[in-house]
GROMACS .gro file of C-alpha atoms in nm:
model
  309
    1MET     CA    1  -3.965   9.159 -10.545
    2GLY     CA    2  -3.838   9.284 -10.881
    3ASP     CA    3  -3.515   9.173 -11.037
    4GLY     CA    4  -3.341   9.507 -10.985
    5GLU     CA    5  -3.404   9.512 -10.610
    6ALA     CA    6  -3.312   9.143 -10.567
    7ILE     CA    7  -2.987   9.189 -10.758
    8SER     CA    8  -2.899   9.495 -10.551
    9GLN     CA    9  -2.959   9.308 -10.223
   10PHE     CA   10  -2.750   9.014 -10.347
   11LEU     CA   11  -2.458   9.240 -10.439
   12GLU     CA   12  -2.482   9.424 -10.107
   13MET     CA   13  -2.460   9.088  -9.929
   14LEU     CA   14  -2.150   8.990 -10.128
   15ALA     CA   15  -1.984   9.320 -10.044
   16ALA     CA   16  -2.076   9.319  -9.675
   17GLU     CA   17  -2.039   8.952  -9.584
   18GLY     CA   18  -1.805   8.817  -9.849
   19GLY     CA   19  -1.583   9.122  -9.892
   20ALA     CA   20  -1.618   9.095 -10.270
   21ALA     CA   21  -1.396   9.328 -10.471
   22LYS     CA   22  -1.545   9.612 -10.675
   23ASN     CA   23  -1.462   9.448 -11.007
   24THR     CA   24  -1.625   9.122 -10.891
   25LEU     CA   25  -1.944   9.307 -10.798
   26LEU     CA   26  -1.949   9.483 -11.135
   27ALA     CA   27  -1.905   9.154 -11.321
   28TYR     CA   28  -2.174   8.975 -11.115
   29GLY     CA   29  -2.415   9.262 -11.160
   30SER     CA   30  -2.358   9.263 -11.536
   31ASP     CA   31  -2.421   8.888 -11.564
   32LEU     CA   32  -2.738   8.904 -11.355
   33ARG     CA   33  -2.883   9.205 -11.535
   34GLY     CA   34  -2.803   9.044 -11.870
   35ALA     CA   35  -2.989   8.727 -11.767
   36SER     CA   36  -3.281   8.937 -11.641
   37GLU     CA   37  -3.299   9.115 -11.977
   38ILE     CA   38  -3.310   8.784 -12.166
   39LEU     CA   39  -3.598   8.668 -11.944
   40GLY     CA   40  -3.788   8.994 -11.974
   41GLY     CA   41  -3.742   9.088 -11.608
   42GLY     CA   42  -3.841   8.749 -11.470
   43LEU     CA   43  -3.506   8.635 -11.331
   44THR     CA   44  -3.614   8.633 -10.967
   45THR     CA   45  -3.923   8.420 -11.038
   46ALA     CA   46  -3.772   8.204 -11.315
   47ASP     CA   47  -3.869   7.836 -11.334
   48THR     CA   48  -3.696   7.543 -11.506
   49PRO     CA   49  -3.811   7.626 -11.863
   50ALA     CA   50  -3.697   7.987 -11.816
   51LEU     CA   51  -3.349   7.880 -11.705
   52GLN     CA   52  -3.332   7.633 -11.993
   53LYS     CA   53  -3.404   7.930 -12.220
   54LEU     CA   54  -3.098   8.102 -12.074
   55GLY     CA   55  -2.891   7.796 -12.160
   56THR     CA   56  -3.014   7.814 -12.519
   57GLU     CA   57  -2.932   8.186 -12.542
   58TRP     CA   58  -2.581   8.117 -12.410
   59MET     CA   59  -2.501   7.844 -12.664
   60ALA     CA   60  -2.290   8.079 -12.879
   61LEU     CA   61  -2.068   8.170 -12.582
   62SER     CA   62  -1.751   7.992 -12.475
   63ARG     CA   63  -1.775   7.718 -12.212
   64THR     CA   64  -1.581   7.938 -11.971
   65SER     CA   65  -1.834   8.222 -12.007
   66VAL     CA   66  -2.131   7.990 -11.965
   67ALA     CA   67  -1.973   7.830 -11.657
   68ARG     CA   68  -1.914   8.175 -11.504
   69LYS     CA   69  -2.268   8.296 -11.571
   70SER     CA   70  -2.419   7.975 -11.435
   71SER     CA   71  -2.205   7.999 -11.122
   72VAL     CA   72  -2.322   8.357 -11.058
   73LEU     CA   73  -2.687   8.259 -11.099
   74ARG     CA   74  -2.649   7.960 -10.867
   75ARG     CA   75  -2.518   8.188 -10.595
   76PHE     CA   76  -2.800   8.432 -10.666
   77TYR     CA   77  -3.073   8.166 -10.632
   78ALA     CA   78  -2.912   8.021 -10.318
   79PHE     CA   79  -2.925   8.373 -10.171
   80LEU     CA   80  -3.293   8.416 -10.268
   81GLU     CA   81  -3.383   8.086 -10.100
   82GLU     CA   82  -3.182   8.161  -9.785
   83GLU     CA   83  -3.348   8.502  -9.754
   84GLY     CA   84  -3.695   8.354  -9.804
   85ILE     CA   85  -3.750   8.557 -10.120
   86ARG     CA   86  -3.843   8.236 -10.297
   87ALA     CA   87  -3.921   7.890 -10.159
   88ASP     CA   88  -3.706   7.687 -10.396
   89ASP     CA   89  -3.377   7.692 -10.581
   90PRO     CA   90  -3.427   7.624 -10.954
   91SER     CA   91  -3.058   7.643 -11.044
   92ASP     CA   92  -3.028   7.271 -11.127
   93ALA     CA   93  -3.177   7.367 -11.464
   94LEU     CA   94  -2.877   7.585 -11.547
   95PRO     CA   95  -2.613   7.444 -11.784
   96ARG     CA   96  -2.301   7.288 -11.634
   97PRO     CA   97  -2.036   7.297 -11.907
   98THR     CA   98  -1.716   7.114 -11.829
   99THR     CA   99  -1.422   7.350 -11.845
  100GLN     CA  100  -1.051   7.291 -11.824
  101ARG     CA  101  -0.871   7.571 -11.654
  102ALA     CA  102  -0.616   7.721 -11.889
  103LEU     CA  103  -0.259   7.737 -11.768
  104PRO     CA  104  -0.149   8.094 -11.703
  105ARG     CA  105   0.078   8.255 -11.962
  106THR     CA  106   0.425   8.314 -11.830
  107LEU     CA  107   0.777   8.404 -11.941
  108SER     CA  108   1.095   8.199 -11.945
  109HIS     CA  109   1.407   8.294 -11.753
  110GLY     CA  110   1.557   8.395 -12.087
  111ASP     CA  111   1.263   8.628 -12.158
  112ILE     CA  112   1.305   8.792 -11.819
  113GLY     CA  113   1.676   8.833 -11.883
  114ARG     CA  114   1.605   9.008 -12.213
  115LEU     CA  115   1.357   9.243 -12.045
  116PHE     CA  116   1.610   9.351 -11.787
  117ASP     CA  117   1.882   9.383 -12.050
  118ALA     CA  118   1.650   9.621 -12.239
  119LEU     CA  119   1.596   9.818 -11.919
  120GLU     CA  120   1.970   9.850 -11.862
  121GLU     CA  121   2.019   9.962 -12.221
  122ARG     CA  122   1.757  10.232 -12.165
  123ARG     CA  123   1.935  10.338 -11.847
  124ARG     CA  124   2.264  10.376 -12.037
  125ASP     CA  125   2.106  10.560 -12.331
  126ARG     CA  126   1.890  10.790 -12.118
  127HIS     CA  127   2.110  10.849 -11.817
  128GLY     CA  128   1.910  10.999 -11.531
  129ASP     CA  129   1.581  10.997 -11.724
  130PRO     CA  130   1.302  10.988 -11.461
  131LEU     CA  131   1.060  10.792 -11.679
  132THR     CA  132   1.323  10.522 -11.733
  133LEU     CA  133   1.384  10.502 -11.359
  134ARG     CA  134   1.008  10.477 -11.304
  135LEU     CA  135   0.980  10.189 -11.551
  136ILE     CA  136   1.270  10.006 -11.384
  137ALA     CA  137   1.098  10.041 -11.045
  138LEU     CA  138   0.766   9.918 -11.189
  139VAL     CA  139   0.918   9.608 -11.350
  140GLU     CA  140   1.132   9.526 -11.046
  141LEU     CA  141   0.820   9.534 -10.826
  142LEU     CA  142   0.606   9.336 -11.070
  143TYR     CA  143   0.852   9.055 -11.126
  144GLY     CA  144   1.024   9.075 -10.787
  145SER     CA  145   0.711   9.075 -10.569
  146GLY     CA  146   0.421   8.945 -10.779
  147LEU     CA  147   0.201   9.250 -10.725
  148ARG     CA  148  -0.126   9.284 -10.911
  149ALA     CA  149  -0.137   9.574 -11.157
  150THR     CA  150  -0.392   9.769 -10.950
  151GLU     CA  151  -0.192   9.714 -10.631
  152LEU     CA  152   0.125   9.837 -10.800
  153VAL     CA  153   0.000  10.156 -10.964
  154SER     CA  154  -0.192  10.262 -10.651
  155LEU     CA  155   0.093  10.213 -10.402
  156PRO     CA  156   0.106  10.503 -10.153
  157ARG     CA  157   0.413  10.726 -10.177
  158HIS     CA  158   0.554  10.595  -9.848
  159ALA     CA  159   0.456  10.229  -9.899
  160LEU     CA  160   0.824  10.128  -9.887
  161ARG     CA  161   0.978  10.259  -9.568
  162GLY     CA  162   1.351  10.272  -9.503
  163ASP     CA  163   1.516   9.932  -9.486
  164ARG     CA  164   1.194   9.740  -9.420
  165PRO     CA  165   1.210   9.451  -9.672
  166PHE     CA  166   0.835   9.410  -9.707
  167LEU     CA  167   0.512   9.602  -9.743
  168ILE     CA  168   0.161   9.529  -9.621
  169LEU     CA  169  -0.109   9.535  -9.887
  170ARG     CA  170  -0.485   9.519  -9.874
  171GLY     CA  171  -0.583   9.314 -10.176
  172LYS     CA  172  -0.896   9.143 -10.307
  173GLY     CA  173  -1.180   9.119 -10.061
  174GLY     CA  174  -1.002   9.356  -9.822
  175ARG     CA  175  -0.756   9.083  -9.718
  176GLU     CA  176  -0.422   9.206  -9.591
  177ARG     CA  177  -0.100   9.031  -9.683
  178LEU     CA  178   0.271   9.080  -9.630
  179VAL     CA  179   0.470   9.111  -9.955
  180PRO     CA  180   0.850   9.068  -9.945
  181ILE     CA  181   1.041   9.333 -10.141
  182SER     CA  182   1.382   9.244 -10.282
  183ASP     CA  183   1.690   9.460 -10.230
  184ARG     CA  184   1.691   9.528 -10.606
  185ALA     CA  185   1.332   9.650 -10.602
  186ARG     CA  186   1.388   9.872 -10.299
  187ALA     CA  187   1.697  10.023 -10.463
  188ALA     CA  188   1.503  10.087 -10.785
  189VAL     CA  189   1.217  10.253 -10.595
  190ALA     CA  190   1.464  10.467 -10.399
  191GLU     CA  191   1.627  10.581 -10.724
  192TRP     CA  192   1.288  10.668 -10.873
  193SER     CA  193   1.177  10.849 -10.557
  194ALA     CA  194   1.497  11.058 -10.560
  195THR     CA  195   1.387  11.218 -10.889
  196GLY     CA  196   1.127  11.415 -10.693
  197TYR     CA  197   0.836  11.319 -10.920
  198ALA     CA  198   0.659  11.146 -10.632
  199ALA     CA  199   0.728  11.422 -10.378
  200GLY     CA  200   0.530  11.713 -10.240
  201ASP     CA  201   0.156  11.662 -10.209
  202GLN     CA  202   0.154  11.353 -10.432
  203PRO     CA  203  -0.014  11.068 -10.237
  204PHE     CA  204   0.103  10.794 -10.477
  205LEU     CA  205   0.441  10.639 -10.547
  206PHE     CA  206   0.367  10.645 -10.921
  207PRO     CA  207   0.162  10.963 -10.973
  208SER     CA  208   0.004  11.074 -11.297
  209GLY     CA  209  -0.213  11.381 -11.344
  210HIS     CA  210  -0.450  11.412 -11.048
  211GLY     CA  211  -0.418  11.046 -10.950
  212HIS     CA  212  -0.186  10.755 -11.007
  213LEU     CA  213  -0.049  10.582 -11.315
  214SER     CA  214  -0.328  10.390 -11.486
  215ARG     CA  215  -0.330  10.015 -11.544
  216VAL     CA  216  -0.371  10.081 -11.917
  217ARG     CA  217  -0.057  10.296 -11.926
  218LEU     CA  218   0.136  10.031 -11.731
  219PHE     CA  219   0.025   9.774 -11.989
  220GLN     CA  220   0.143  10.000 -12.272
  221LEU     CA  221   0.481  10.062 -12.109
  222LEU     CA  222   0.543   9.688 -12.071
  223ARG     CA  223   0.457   9.618 -12.433
  224GLU     CA  224   0.693   9.892 -12.549
  225LEU     CA  225   0.968   9.736 -12.338
  226ALA     CA  226   0.891   9.388 -12.472
  227ALA     CA  227   0.929   9.513 -12.829
  228GLU     CA  228   1.269   9.660 -12.740
  229ALA     CA  229   1.370   9.328 -12.583
  230GLY     CA  230   1.271   9.127 -12.891
  231ILE     CA  231   0.973   8.963 -12.719
  232PRO     CA  232   0.638   8.963 -12.902
  233PRO     CA  233   0.442   9.238 -12.720
  234GLN     CA  234   0.123   9.029 -12.712
  235ARG     CA  235   0.301   8.783 -12.484
  236ILE     CA  236   0.347   9.028 -12.201
  237SER     CA  237   0.125   9.207 -11.951
  238PRO     CA  238   0.145   9.297 -11.581
  239HIS     CA  239  -0.034   8.972 -11.498
  240VAL     CA  240   0.210   8.768 -11.707
  241LEU     CA  241   0.496   8.909 -11.498
  242ARG     CA  242   0.302   8.814 -11.183
  243HIS     CA  243   0.270   8.461 -11.323
  244ALA     CA  244   0.643   8.455 -11.403
  245PHE     CA  245   0.719   8.559 -11.044
  246ALA     CA  246   0.513   8.270 -10.909
  247THR     CA  247   0.630   8.009 -11.159
  248HIS     CA  248   0.999   8.088 -11.118
  249LEU     CA  249   0.973   8.089 -10.738
  250LEU     CA  250   0.808   7.747 -10.748
  251GLU     CA  251   1.075   7.616 -10.985
  252GLY     CA  252   1.332   7.741 -10.734
  253GLY     CA  253   1.177   7.535 -10.456
  254ALA     CA  254   0.938   7.782 -10.291
  255ASP     CA  255   0.677   7.638 -10.057
  256LEU     CA  256   0.326   7.643 -10.206
  257ARG     CA  257   0.169   7.785  -9.888
  258ALA     CA  258   0.426   8.064  -9.874
  259LEU     CA  259   0.356   8.141 -10.239
  260GLN     CA  260  -0.019   8.152 -10.166
  261THR     CA  261   0.044   8.411  -9.895
  262MET     CA  262   0.268   8.625 -10.115
  263LEU     CA  263   0.018   8.622 -10.403
  264GLY     CA  264  -0.281   8.691 -10.178
  265HIS     CA  265  -0.485   8.391 -10.292
  266ALA     CA  266  -0.777   8.306 -10.063
  267ASP     CA  267  -0.779   7.944 -10.180
  268ILE     CA  268  -0.470   7.722 -10.214
  269ALA     CA  269  -0.635   7.568 -10.523
  270THR     CA  270  -0.577   7.896 -10.707
  271THR     CA  271  -0.205   7.879 -10.628
  272GLN     CA  272  -0.183   7.513 -10.729
  273ILE     CA  273  -0.227   7.607 -11.094
  274TYR     CA  274   0.143   7.696 -11.088
  275THR     CA  275   0.233   7.337 -11.004
  276HIS     CA  276   0.072   7.243 -11.338
  277VAL     CA  277   0.280   7.507 -11.515
  278ASN     CA  278   0.591   7.364 -11.353
  279SER     CA  279   0.484   7.008 -11.442
  280ALA     CA  280   0.427   7.111 -11.804
  281HIS     CA  281   0.781   7.251 -11.810
  282LEU     CA  282   0.923   6.924 -11.674
  283VAL     CA  283   0.730   6.713 -11.927
  284GLU     CA  284   0.858   6.932 -12.210
  285LEU     CA  285   1.211   6.895 -12.070
  286VAL     CA  286   1.184   6.515 -12.067
  287ASN     CA  287   1.041   6.503 -12.419
  288SER     CA  288   1.314   6.725 -12.559
  289ARG     CA  289   1.619   6.606 -12.365
  290HIS     CA  290   1.567   6.240 -12.270
  291PRO     CA  291   1.796   6.011 -12.477
  292LEU     CA  292   1.509   5.779 -12.578
  293MET     CA  293   1.284   6.052 -12.711
  294ASP     CA  294   1.440   6.082 -13.059
  295GLY     CA  295   1.403   5.711 -13.130
  296THR     CA  296   1.768   5.661 -13.223
  297ARG     CA  297   1.962   5.660 -12.898
  298LYS     CA  298   1.960   5.361 -12.665
  299PRO     CA  299   2.039   5.353 -12.296
  300ALA     CA  300   2.393   5.249 -12.211
  301PRO     CA  301   2.421   4.878 -12.118
  302GLU     CA  302   2.463   4.789 -11.756
  303PRO     CA  303   2.805   4.658 -11.655
  304GLY     CA  304   2.821   4.282 -11.711
  305ASP     CA  305   2.540   4.270 -11.969
  306ALA     CA  306   2.618   4.036 -12.253
  307PRO     CA  307   2.600   4.185 -12.605
  308GLY     CA  308   2.253   4.144 -12.746
  309SER     CA  309   2.104   4.040 -12.413
   0.00000   0.00000   0.00000
């Protein structure tokens, strides 16, 4: 079997049995076809020296990229062995770089406050402006519910119904989840909807042209808002607001399992990264505020301690 056919069957299996998202399938296909090209079309029949060649070709890449590519190929060879396409699994020859998962970028409570102050200033300066009301609704949903950018821009026009304080989304892998919607977010969406821009035959809550608002345009709108709020634009994105939603909920005492459900994570380990963000915040707090950290202050003596004891 040629590489092209084997890769296609592997991706079909991931879609049918694993419910892999479209973007995941595109990324896996790209990695596999790239490896096949390096090996001159011999990916399916590759032996140990061939896979070691891949490791050599990948040396200029980051450890994260190499780890991802190796992981994809391991799944590919496990599939080939399970399907009887080859009798062995040569993936032990693939590199195994150690990677440390980076903490997600987030925003402080002060940053969030400045964003919403900038939104309110826009509202005052552009009273009744539909695009301002749309931006307010977008930000309220991003930070108030932790939606992914794709989920947000593609919301159906009637996704939020009446006084129902939640919506049901189908996220990655076709998994459904219930997402709570705050009173503020529902009010902002109602105000945007009242402008009539999402009425008539429009199927989306945030329409644009013949479809819905693009993720790229959402990204641009957030960066423009960040600049107005005095926040470096490179620090913000739709995903950063999703991270801020999760981090601030956890700081407020949210249950990790509940947070996993709201974010739509299949694995609790993905959600646990936010406990590290919270821990990093606490360590920074101790280092900056504890009386012993500046080397000059001493703890107060206990009652009854003799001087110099």
